[in-house]
mmCIF file of C-alpha atoms in Angstrom:
data_model
loop_
_atom_site.group_PDB
_atom_site.id
_atom_site.type_symbol
_atom_site.label_atom_id
_atom_site.label_comp_id
_atom_site.label_asym_id
_atom_site.label_seq_id
_atom_site.Cartn_x
_atom_site.Cartn_y
_atom_site.Cartn_z
ATOM 1 C CA UNK A 1 104.934 108.495 130.397
ATOM 2 C CA UNK A 2 106.553 105.614 128.371
ATOM 3 C CA UNK A 3 107.264 103.709 130.975
ATOM 4 C CA UNK A 4 103.346 104.269 131.605
ATOM 5 C CA UNK A 5 102.466 103.264 127.777
ATOM 6 C CA UNK A 6 104.074 100.336 128.354
ATOM 7 C CA UNK A 7 102.215 98.825 131.459
ATOM 8 C CA UNK A 8 99.475 99.702 129.357
ATOM 9 C CA UNK A 9 100.169 97.927 126.339
ATOM 10 C CA UNK A 10 100.835 94.746 128.286
ATOM 11 C CA UNK A 11 97.849 94.854 131.159
ATOM 12 C CA UNK A 12 95.505 95.806 128.155
ATOM 13 C CA UNK A 13 96.869 93.001 125.522
ATOM 14 C CA UNK A 14 96.584 90.344 127.784
ATOM 15 C CA UNK A 15 92.668 90.724 128.805
ATOM 16 C CA UNK A 16 89.934 88.545 127.026
ATOM 17 C CA UNK A 17 88.089 90.500 124.777
ATOM 18 C CA UNK A 18 85.102 90.536 126.916
ATOM 19 C CA UNK A 19 87.603 90.303 129.980
ATOM 20 C CA UNK A 20 86.102 94.627 131.181
ATOM 21 C CA UNK A 21 87.527 94.758 134.606
ATOM 22 C CA UNK A 22 90.706 93.943 133.316
ATOM 23 C CA UNK A 23 90.467 96.218 130.071
ATOM 24 C CA UNK A 24 88.946 99.289 132.382
ATOM 25 C CA UNK A 25 91.839 98.722 134.787
ATOM 26 C CA UNK A 26 94.475 99.339 131.337
ATOM 27 C CA UNK A 27 92.568 102.305 130.031
ATOM 28 C CA UNK A 28 92.731 103.767 134.277
ATOM 29 C CA UNK A 29 96.232 103.086 134.761
ATOM 30 C CA UNK A 30 96.902 105.218 130.932
ATOM 31 C CA UNK A 31 94.858 107.786 131.431
ATOM 32 C CA UNK A 32 94.382 108.909 135.994
ATOM 33 C CA UNK A 33 90.811 106.851 136.190
ATOM 34 C CA UNK A 34 89.327 109.669 133.775
ATOM 35 C CA UNK A 35 87.916 107.267 131.107
ATOM 36 C CA UNK A 36 87.781 104.363 133.190
ATOM 37 C CA UNK A 37 83.187 104.781 132.749
ATOM 38 C CA UNK A 38 83.632 105.486 129.149
ATOM 39 C CA UNK A 39 85.450 102.592 128.695
ATOM 40 C CA UNK A 40 82.897 100.746 130.366
ATOM 41 C CA UNK A 41 80.374 101.786 128.666
ATOM 42 C CA UNK A 42 82.176 101.511 125.079
ATOM 43 C CA UNK A 43 84.097 98.466 125.435
ATOM 44 C CA UNK A 44 85.049 98.663 121.990
ATOM 45 C CA UNK A 45 86.461 101.971 122.796
ATOM 46 C CA UNK A 46 90.516 101.023 122.709
ATOM 47 C CA UNK A 47 90.205 98.147 120.652
ATOM 48 C CA UNK A 48 89.068 100.447 118.066
ATOM 49 C CA UNK A 49 92.027 102.709 118.862
ATOM 50 C CA UNK A 50 94.807 99.696 118.927
ATOM 51 C CA UNK A 51 94.101 97.157 116.503
ATOM 52 C CA UNK A 52 94.921 93.906 118.135
ATOM 53 C CA UNK A 53 98.681 93.409 115.511
ATOM 54 C CA UNK A 54 99.010 97.164 116.354
ATOM 55 C CA UNK A 55 102.683 97.608 115.930
ATOM 56 C CA UNK A 56 104.291 98.813 119.479
ATOM 57 C CA UNK A 57 107.137 101.002 117.541
ATOM 58 C CA UNK A 58 108.316 104.625 118.949
ATOM 59 C CA UNK A 59 105.769 106.167 116.703
ATOM 60 C CA UNK A 60 102.622 104.406 118.067
ATOM 61 C CA UNK A 61 103.711 105.351 121.679
ATOM 62 C CA UNK A 62 104.540 108.783 121.027
ATOM 63 C CA UNK A 63 100.211 108.465 119.772
ATOM 64 C CA UNK A 64 99.860 106.666 122.315
ATOM 65 C CA UNK A 65 100.901 109.299 124.622
ATOM 66 C CA UNK A 66 98.068 111.806 122.965
ATOM 67 C CA UNK A 67 95.315 109.343 123.986
ATOM 68 C CA UNK A 68 93.224 111.021 126.841
ATOM 69 C CA UNK A 69 93.378 114.230 125.725
ATOM 70 C CA UNK A 70 91.834 112.779 122.272
ATOM 71 C CA UNK A 71 89.689 110.369 123.362
ATOM 72 C CA UNK A 72 88.370 112.981 126.511
ATOM 73 C CA UNK A 73 87.463 115.532 123.475
ATOM 74 C CA UNK A 74 86.047 113.603 121.101
ATOM 75 C CA UNK A 75 83.649 111.046 123.632
ATOM 76 C CA UNK A 76 80.993 113.070 123.669
ATOM 77 C CA UNK A 77 80.669 113.011 119.904
ATOM 78 C CA UNK A 78 81.186 109.230 120.178
ATOM 79 C CA UNK A 79 83.812 109.171 118.378
ATOM 80 C CA UNK A 80 87.444 107.832 118.205
ATOM 81 C CA UNK A 81 90.904 108.614 117.330
ATOM 82 C CA UNK A 82 92.580 105.383 115.503
ATOM 83 C CA UNK A 83 95.817 104.769 114.881
ATOM 84 C CA UNK A 84 96.279 104.976 110.861
ATOM 85 C CA UNK A 85 96.516 102.264 108.625
ATOM 86 C CA UNK A 86 97.876 101.344 105.154
ATOM 87 C CA UNK A 87 96.580 98.304 103.868
ATOM 88 C CA UNK A 88 98.698 96.345 101.453
ATOM 89 C CA UNK A 89 97.713 93.041 99.825
ATOM 90 C CA UNK A 90 97.541 91.044 102.913
ATOM 91 C CA UNK A 91 99.298 92.766 106.091
ATOM 92 C CA UNK A 92 98.410 95.703 107.582
ATOM 93 C CA UNK A 93 100.957 97.894 108.850
ATOM 94 C CA UNK A 94 100.064 100.612 112.117
ATOM 95 C CA UNK A 95 101.751 103.515 112.372
ATOM 96 C CA UNK A 96 100.208 105.803 114.327
ATOM 97 C CA UNK A 97 102.414 108.916 113.351
ATOM 98 C CA UNK A 98 101.426 112.040 112.188
ATOM 99 C CA UNK A 99 102.515 112.017 108.817
ATOM 100 C CA UNK A 100 102.535 109.433 105.915
ATOM 101 C CA UNK A 101 106.137 107.891 104.972
ATOM 102 C CA UNK A 102 107.291 107.921 101.323
ATOM 103 C CA UNK A 103 106.923 104.671 101.720
ATOM 104 C CA UNK A 104 103.400 104.582 102.637
ATOM 105 C CA UNK A 105 102.385 107.399 100.157
ATOM 106 C CA UNK A 106 103.634 104.940 96.944
ATOM 107 C CA UNK A 107 101.244 102.126 98.505
ATOM 108 C CA UNK A 108 98.261 104.393 98.051
ATOM 109 C CA UNK A 109 99.712 105.380 94.642
ATOM 110 C CA UNK A 110 99.519 101.886 93.619
ATOM 111 C CA UNK A 111 95.956 101.377 95.422
ATOM 112 C CA UNK A 112 94.967 104.200 93.243
ATOM 113 C CA UNK A 113 96.300 103.352 90.037
ATOM 114 C CA UNK A 114 95.130 99.553 90.299
ATOM 115 C CA UNK A 115 91.636 101.567 90.974
ATOM 116 C CA UNK A 116 91.770 104.059 87.857
ATOM 117 C CA UNK A 117 92.589 100.276 85.842
ATOM 118 C CA UNK A 118 89.687 98.666 87.350
ATOM 119 C CA UNK A 119 87.299 101.479 86.320
ATOM 120 C CA UNK A 120 88.852 101.280 82.916
ATOM 121 C CA UNK A 121 88.281 97.587 82.605
ATOM 122 C CA UNK A 122 84.690 97.447 83.927
ATOM 123 C CA UNK A 123 83.406 100.432 81.420
ATOM 124 C CA UNK A 124 84.728 98.938 78.091
ATOM 125 C CA UNK A 125 84.075 96.125 79.051
ATOM 126 C CA UNK A 126 80.777 96.697 79.480
ATOM 127 C CA UNK A 127 80.859 99.748 76.644
ATOM 128 C CA UNK A 128 79.472 102.609 78.724
ATOM 129 C CA UNK A 129 79.145 104.001 82.276
ATOM 130 C CA UNK A 130 80.826 106.511 83.582
ATOM 131 C CA UNK A 131 84.723 106.526 83.300
ATOM 132 C CA UNK A 132 85.303 110.377 83.852
ATOM 133 C CA UNK A 133 83.793 110.715 87.171
ATOM 134 C CA UNK A 134 85.188 107.813 88.421
ATOM 135 C CA UNK A 135 88.961 108.127 87.564
ATOM 136 C CA UNK A 136 88.645 111.463 89.223
ATOM 137 C CA UNK A 137 87.789 110.054 93.281
ATOM 138 C CA UNK A 138 90.582 107.124 93.356
ATOM 139 C CA UNK A 139 93.066 108.658 95.573
ATOM 140 C CA UNK A 140 90.543 109.852 98.137
ATOM 141 C CA UNK A 141 88.974 105.922 97.958
ATOM 142 C CA UNK A 142 92.751 104.954 98.348
ATOM 143 C CA UNK A 143 92.730 106.591 101.167
ATOM 144 C CA UNK A 144 89.819 106.029 102.639
ATOM 145 C CA UNK A 145 89.577 101.810 102.053
ATOM 146 C CA UNK A 146 92.922 101.542 102.381
ATOM 147 C CA UNK A 147 93.914 103.910 105.511
ATOM 148 C CA UNK A 148 91.397 105.915 107.138
ATOM 149 C CA UNK A 149 87.539 103.325 107.290
ATOM 150 C CA UNK A 150 86.840 100.960 109.619
ATOM 151 C CA UNK A 151 85.956 97.873 107.537
ATOM 152 C CA UNK A 152 86.537 94.604 107.288
ATOM 153 C CA UNK A 153 85.932 92.196 103.844
ATOM 154 C CA UNK A 154 85.026 89.550 105.586
ATOM 155 C CA UNK A 155 82.979 91.117 107.778
ATOM 156 C CA UNK A 156 81.335 93.717 104.691
ATOM 157 C CA UNK A 157 77.772 94.494 107.234
ATOM 158 C CA UNK A 158 79.972 94.812 110.432
ATOM 159 C CA UNK A 159 77.670 97.308 112.683
ATOM 160 C CA UNK A 160 80.806 99.773 114.580
ATOM 161 C CA UNK A 161 82.627 99.855 110.759
ATOM 162 C CA UNK A 162 82.413 103.040 109.287
ATOM 163 C CA UNK A 163 80.328 104.170 106.258
ATOM 164 C CA UNK A 164 80.937 105.421 102.895
ATOM 165 C CA UNK A 165 78.211 106.260 101.008
ATOM 166 C CA UNK A 166 78.796 107.497 97.181
ATOM 167 C CA UNK A 167 75.926 109.898 96.884
ATOM 168 C CA UNK A 168 77.421 110.837 93.153
ATOM 169 C CA UNK A 169 76.700 107.419 92.537
ATOM 170 C CA UNK A 170 77.025 107.066 88.739
ATOM 171 C CA UNK A 171 80.884 106.553 89.386
ATOM 172 C CA UNK A 172 79.777 102.815 91.310
ATOM 173 C CA UNK A 173 83.069 101.768 88.834
ATOM 174 C CA UNK A 174 85.814 103.567 91.267
ATOM 175 C CA UNK A 175 83.631 101.781 94.016
ATOM 176 C CA UNK A 176 83.847 99.218 92.558
ATOM 177 C CA UNK A 177 86.829 98.638 92.032
ATOM 178 C CA UNK A 178 88.379 99.873 95.397
ATOM 179 C CA UNK A 179 86.250 97.792 96.963
ATOM 180 C CA UNK A 180 87.806 94.969 94.801
ATOM 181 C CA UNK A 181 91.371 96.236 95.272
ATOM 182 C CA UNK A 182 90.127 96.018 99.377
ATOM 183 C CA UNK A 183 89.183 92.692 99.362
ATOM 184 C CA UNK A 184 85.861 92.955 99.262
ATOM 185 C CA UNK A 185 84.670 90.164 96.004
ATOM 186 C CA UNK A 186 87.282 89.057 92.980
ATOM 187 C CA UNK A 187 88.478 91.527 91.093
ATOM 188 C CA UNK A 188 88.088 90.128 87.804
ATOM 189 C CA UNK A 189 84.721 90.424 88.207
ATOM 190 C CA UNK A 190 84.889 94.348 87.359
ATOM 191 C CA UNK A 191 84.363 93.362 83.758
ATOM 192 C CA UNK A 192 80.955 92.580 84.661
ATOM 193 C CA UNK A 193 79.471 95.611 84.915
ATOM 194 C CA UNK A 194 76.687 96.592 83.564
ATOM 195 C CA UNK A 195 76.042 92.707 82.477
ATOM 196 C CA UNK A 196 72.992 91.392 83.018
ATOM 197 C CA UNK A 197 72.956 88.803 85.900
ATOM 198 C CA UNK A 198 76.875 90.166 87.366
ATOM 199 C CA UNK A 199 75.744 91.984 91.074
ATOM 200 C CA UNK A 200 78.464 95.586 89.737
ATOM 201 C CA UNK A 201 75.742 97.359 87.849
ATOM 202 C CA UNK A 202 75.668 100.832 86.833
ATOM 203 C CA UNK A 203 75.314 102.125 90.883
ATOM 204 C CA UNK A 204 75.783 100.923 93.396
ATOM 205 C CA UNK A 205 73.190 98.675 95.310
ATOM 206 C CA UNK A 206 73.223 97.541 99.015
ATOM 207 C CA UNK A 207 71.608 94.799 98.561
ATOM 208 C CA UNK A 208 74.143 93.219 96.218
ATOM 209 C CA UNK A 209 77.158 94.385 96.195
ATOM 210 C CA UNK A 210 79.108 93.481 99.427
ATOM 211 C CA UNK A 211 80.433 97.005 100.866
ATOM 212 C CA UNK A 212 78.241 98.734 99.511
ATOM 213 C CA UNK A 213 76.611 101.066 102.688
ATOM 214 C CA UNK A 214 73.597 102.698 100.174
ATOM 215 C CA UNK A 215 71.878 102.282 97.196
ATOM 216 C CA UNK A 216 72.252 104.804 95.067
ATOM 217 C CA UNK A 217 72.136 107.121 91.964
ATOM 218 C CA UNK A 218 68.709 109.463 92.221
ATOM 219 C CA UNK A 219 71.145 112.457 92.959
ATOM 220 C CA UNK A 220 71.064 114.612 96.114
ATOM 221 C CA UNK A 221 69.440 111.358 98.931
ATOM 222 C CA UNK A 222 72.656 109.870 99.420
ATOM 223 C CA UNK A 223 74.166 112.453 101.134
ATOM 224 C CA UNK A 224 70.608 112.720 103.330
ATOM 225 C CA UNK A 225 71.225 109.230 103.766
ATOM 226 C CA UNK A 226 74.516 109.953 105.555
ATOM 227 C CA UNK A 227 73.367 112.412 107.692
ATOM 228 C CA UNK A 228 70.642 109.586 109.261
ATOM 229 C CA UNK A 229 73.778 107.427 109.404
ATOM 230 C CA UNK A 230 75.812 109.845 111.008
ATOM 231 C CA UNK A 231 72.709 110.760 113.705
ATOM 232 C CA UNK A 232 72.043 106.897 114.005
ATOM 233 C CA UNK A 233 75.304 106.430 115.271
ATOM 234 C CA UNK A 234 75.402 110.086 117.165
ATOM 235 C CA UNK A 235 72.713 108.563 119.107
ATOM 236 C CA UNK A 236 73.724 104.357 119.675
ATOM 237 C CA UNK A 237 77.114 106.663 121.097
ATOM 238 C CA UNK A 238 78.901 104.728 118.152
ATOM 239 C CA UNK A 239 83.083 105.601 117.002
ATOM 240 C CA UNK A 240 81.559 105.727 113.581
ATOM 241 C CA UNK A 241 82.568 107.833 110.919
ATOM 242 C CA UNK A 242 80.427 108.599 107.906
ATOM 243 C CA UNK A 243 82.048 109.818 104.442
ATOM 244 C CA UNK A 244 79.564 110.910 101.650
ATOM 245 C CA UNK A 245 81.398 111.837 97.884
ATOM 246 C CA UNK A 246 78.983 114.021 95.958
ATOM 247 C CA UNK A 247 80.072 115.516 92.941
ATOM 248 C CA UNK A 248 79.762 119.258 92.041
ATOM 249 C CA UNK A 249 76.836 119.304 89.982
ATOM 250 C CA UNK A 250 75.176 117.275 91.905
ATOM 251 C CA UNK A 251 75.053 119.753 94.327
ATOM 252 C CA UNK A 252 73.018 121.817 92.149
ATOM 253 C CA UNK A 253 70.365 119.616 93.491
ATOM 254 C CA UNK A 254 68.051 121.116 96.583
ATOM 255 C CA UNK A 255 68.137 117.942 98.580
ATOM 256 C CA UNK A 256 71.744 117.650 98.982
ATOM 257 C CA UNK A 257 71.331 121.807 101.051
ATOM 258 C CA UNK A 258 68.439 120.319 103.072
ATOM 259 C CA UNK A 259 70.900 117.778 104.215
ATOM 260 C CA UNK A 260 73.738 120.600 105.157
ATOM 261 C CA UNK A 261 71.299 121.934 107.066
ATOM 262 C CA UNK A 262 70.089 118.868 108.661
ATOM 263 C CA UNK A 263 73.888 118.156 109.524
ATOM 264 C CA UNK A 264 74.476 120.917 110.748
ATOM 265 C CA UNK A 265 71.440 121.731 113.000
ATOM 266 C CA UNK A 266 72.326 118.506 114.621
ATOM 267 C CA UNK A 267 76.224 118.655 115.512
ATOM 268 C CA UNK A 268 77.034 115.635 113.305
ATOM 269 C CA UNK A 269 80.514 116.251 113.605
ATOM 270 C CA UNK A 270 81.195 112.651 112.571
ATOM 271 C CA UNK A 271 79.777 113.333 109.250
ATOM 272 C CA UNK A 272 82.887 113.873 106.582
ATOM 273 C CA UNK A 273 81.375 115.505 103.092
ATOM 274 C CA UNK A 274 83.782 114.885 100.178
ATOM 275 C CA UNK A 275 83.136 117.118 97.142
ATOM 276 C CA UNK A 276 84.644 116.088 93.983
ATOM 277 C CA UNK A 277 85.243 119.557 93.011
ATOM 278 C CA UNK A 278 85.904 118.901 89.127
ATOM 279 C CA UNK A 279 84.364 121.845 87.104
ATOM 280 C CA UNK A 280 82.303 119.021 84.630
ATOM 281 C CA UNK A 281 78.939 117.822 84.585
ATOM 282 C CA UNK A 282 76.566 116.104 81.906
ATOM 283 C CA UNK A 283 76.265 119.188 80.421
ATOM 284 C CA UNK A 284 79.058 120.952 80.008
ATOM 285 C CA UNK A 285 81.332 123.259 83.141
ATOM 286 C CA UNK A 286 79.283 123.982 86.418
ATOM 287 C CA UNK A 287 79.656 126.984 86.156
ATOM 288 C CA UNK A 288 77.650 127.212 83.001
ATOM 289 C CA UNK A 289 74.954 124.764 83.824
ATOM 290 C CA UNK A 290 73.571 126.431 87.299
ATOM 291 C CA UNK A 291 76.569 127.732 89.108
ATOM 292 C CA UNK A 292 77.483 127.212 92.734
ATOM 293 C CA UNK A 293 80.144 128.950 93.674
ATOM 294 C CA UNK A 294 81.257 130.262 96.138
ATOM 295 C CA UNK A 295 81.173 126.490 97.350
ATOM 296 C CA UNK A 296 83.547 127.300 100.182
ATOM 297 C CA UNK A 297 81.213 130.551 101.468
ATOM 298 C CA UNK A 298 77.969 128.523 100.824
ATOM 299 C CA UNK A 299 79.274 125.640 102.858
ATOM 300 C CA UNK A 300 80.789 128.078 105.686
ATOM 301 C CA UNK A 301 77.492 129.714 105.688
ATOM 302 C CA UNK A 302 75.796 126.232 106.697
ATOM 303 C CA UNK A 303 78.182 126.489 109.489
ATOM 304 C CA UNK A 304 80.589 123.770 107.643
ATOM 305 C CA UNK A 305 84.144 123.325 109.140
ATOM 306 C CA UNK A 306 85.021 123.629 104.655
ATOM 307 C CA UNK A 307 88.586 122.686 103.571
ATOM 308 C CA UNK A 308 89.319 123.184 100.218
ATOM 309 C CA UNK A 309 92.042 121.106 99.039
ATOM 310 C CA UNK A 310 93.987 118.973 95.743
ATOM 311 C CA UNK A 311 92.043 115.871 95.159
ATOM 312 C CA UNK A 312 94.863 114.266 93.894
ATOM 313 C CA UNK A 313 97.347 114.710 97.363
ATOM 314 C CA UNK A 314 97.895 111.958 99.649
ATOM 315 C CA UNK A 315 99.604 114.585 101.781
ATOM 316 C CA UNK A 316 96.873 117.124 101.777
ATOM 317 C CA UNK A 317 93.927 114.509 102.126
ATOM 318 C CA UNK A 318 95.826 113.466 104.792
ATOM 319 C CA UNK A 319 95.579 116.720 106.331
ATOM 320 C CA UNK A 320 92.445 117.414 106.412
ATOM 321 C CA UNK A 321 90.504 113.874 107.687
ATOM 322 C CA UNK A 322 93.151 114.587 110.140
ATOM 323 C CA UNK A 323 90.991 118.034 110.199
ATOM 324 C CA UNK A 324 87.650 116.045 110.887
ATOM 325 C CA UNK A 325 88.678 113.690 112.798
ATOM 326 C CA UNK A 326 89.651 116.878 114.859
ATOM 327 C CA UNK A 327 86.292 119.034 114.945
ATOM 328 C CA UNK A 328 83.996 117.799 117.719
ATOM 329 C CA UNK A 329 81.260 120.039 116.632
ATOM 330 C CA UNK A 330 79.564 120.939 114.072
ATOM 331 C CA UNK A 331 79.947 118.561 110.167
ATOM 332 C CA UNK A 332 82.912 118.698 107.955
ATOM 333 C CA UNK A 333 83.002 119.300 104.234
ATOM 334 C CA UNK A 334 86.313 118.700 101.925
ATOM 335 C CA UNK A 335 86.372 120.138 99.008
ATOM 336 C CA UNK A 336 88.148 117.946 96.542
ATOM 337 C CA UNK A 337 90.135 120.116 93.410
ATOM 338 C CA UNK A 338 89.940 117.220 90.852
ATOM 339 C CA UNK A 339 90.663 116.925 87.138
ATOM 340 C CA UNK A 340 87.854 114.767 85.310
ATOM 341 C CA UNK A 341 89.415 111.931 84.197
ATOM 342 C CA UNK A 342 92.840 112.004 85.671
ATOM 343 C CA UNK A 343 95.162 110.235 84.357
ATOM 344 C CA UNK A 344 94.062 108.519 81.611
ATOM 345 C CA UNK A 345 95.061 111.565 79.081
ATOM 346 C CA UNK A 346 92.470 112.171 76.566
ATOM 347 C CA UNK A 347 90.021 111.840 79.086
ATOM 348 C CA UNK A 348 91.399 114.453 81.628
ATOM 349 C CA UNK A 349 89.117 117.488 81.386
ATOM 350 C CA UNK A 350 86.894 116.560 79.362
ATOM 351 C CA UNK A 351 83.016 116.327 79.133
ATOM 352 C CA UNK A 352 83.115 113.669 76.195
ATOM 353 C CA UNK A 353 84.053 111.803 79.013
ATOM 354 C CA UNK A 354 81.394 111.940 81.323
ATOM 355 C CA UNK A 355 79.528 108.964 80.595
ATOM 356 C CA UNK A 356 80.695 106.468 77.478
ATOM 357 C CA UNK A 357 83.048 103.951 77.834
ATOM 358 C CA UNK A 358 85.864 103.174 75.519
ATOM 359 C CA UNK A 359 86.477 101.249 72.601
ATOM 360 C CA UNK A 360 89.064 99.459 72.050
ATOM 361 C CA UNK A 361 91.267 101.156 70.386
ATOM 362 C CA UNK A 362 90.422 103.431 73.314
ATOM 363 C CA UNK A 363 90.851 100.973 76.244
ATOM 364 C CA UNK A 364 94.750 100.243 75.036
ATOM 365 C CA UNK A 365 95.901 103.908 75.181
ATOM 366 C CA UNK A 366 94.457 103.679 78.346
ATOM 367 C CA UNK A 367 95.275 100.308 79.472
ATOM 368 C CA UNK A 368 99.020 101.723 78.601
ATOM 369 C CA UNK A 369 98.947 104.645 80.212
ATOM 370 C CA UNK A 370 97.972 103.254 83.360
ATOM 371 C CA UNK A 371 100.318 100.243 83.142
ATOM 372 C CA UNK A 372 102.873 102.954 82.536
ATOM 373 C CA UNK A 373 102.567 104.831 85.814
ATOM 374 C CA UNK A 374 102.116 101.531 87.796
ATOM 375 C CA UNK A 375 105.481 100.503 86.636
ATOM 376 C CA UNK A 376 107.140 104.174 87.316
ATOM 377 C CA UNK A 377 105.836 103.925 90.667
ATOM 378 C CA UNK A 378 107.827 100.872 91.353
ATOM 379 C CA UNK A 379 110.910 102.030 90.069
ATOM 380 C CA UNK A 380 109.883 104.519 92.615
ATOM 381 C CA UNK A 381 109.894 102.408 94.918
ATOM 382 C CA UNK A 382 113.197 99.901 94.486
#
């Protein structure tokens, strides 16, 4: 099989981008002709699996060994199994392996730390905003933008990109920080959060912010939009995955449950709902304001593939996303058990930091803690 994979690689990667016949021949060679018709219909299919600069090491060849099974399983849903990537600065490292290395996890932890710094910079400059619920999704945003999602900062409107809908739109400082870290716009612009004339306002705007796929802010509507995107991708036969991040206070909205019913009915296996379960909302604990538990059982009753994980653990996030990609019949919900305000000691698990920005003294302390955390990661990476 390794010999066959090498032949496939040589033929596929020497073919011109629009040479369908030659690339179909490569697909037939590797998969015994089983997916030739599917490949002719979707000529971008293998390009998504094998980026042009993929490293053909033993781990990638092991991944190629599994392509025929993975793609035939997912082809009916229009989804693609892709080589996993870690993006670091100007380079993308295509690993294709089943598990991240410690070095890769350290890289992601640094990205998450930078995202948290961006949240603090923005909300301090604005003197308002929502730092608590932004800080606690840093890890999942780092994983999505630097490992999982097929996006290109140089081509943010590419129709074949994966989508992320931040349904809890008030966590815009985190989304902006992640987009800036990924290279969609300058990191320095984060300090213009909520300023008059800035394109970075309190809630995401798809018409003005590069990389934002949906304008959100009115809770409950983002997941509905994500359902529409996922269904549209299925109808178009596009290998597009749609991710949406909800708050646990947000699921008190009836529209969320209408969307869940819709996703289940239409078998949106390309939809991944990520529910930020930090147990706090603007008026107090979710258990006190409007207890939505047991969430896992309710979502299973709506015919979702449900996983509950530590939302700050990259191994857990990786495994959950892999389970989502393996599901080809129903939507997935990953319940992220998180700590609101994660990374800044005085903001952690405090409802007071749902919707206010840090003052100068608080900003200095927060940045001191985050800089220390980053320095520790740098030391560990030596």
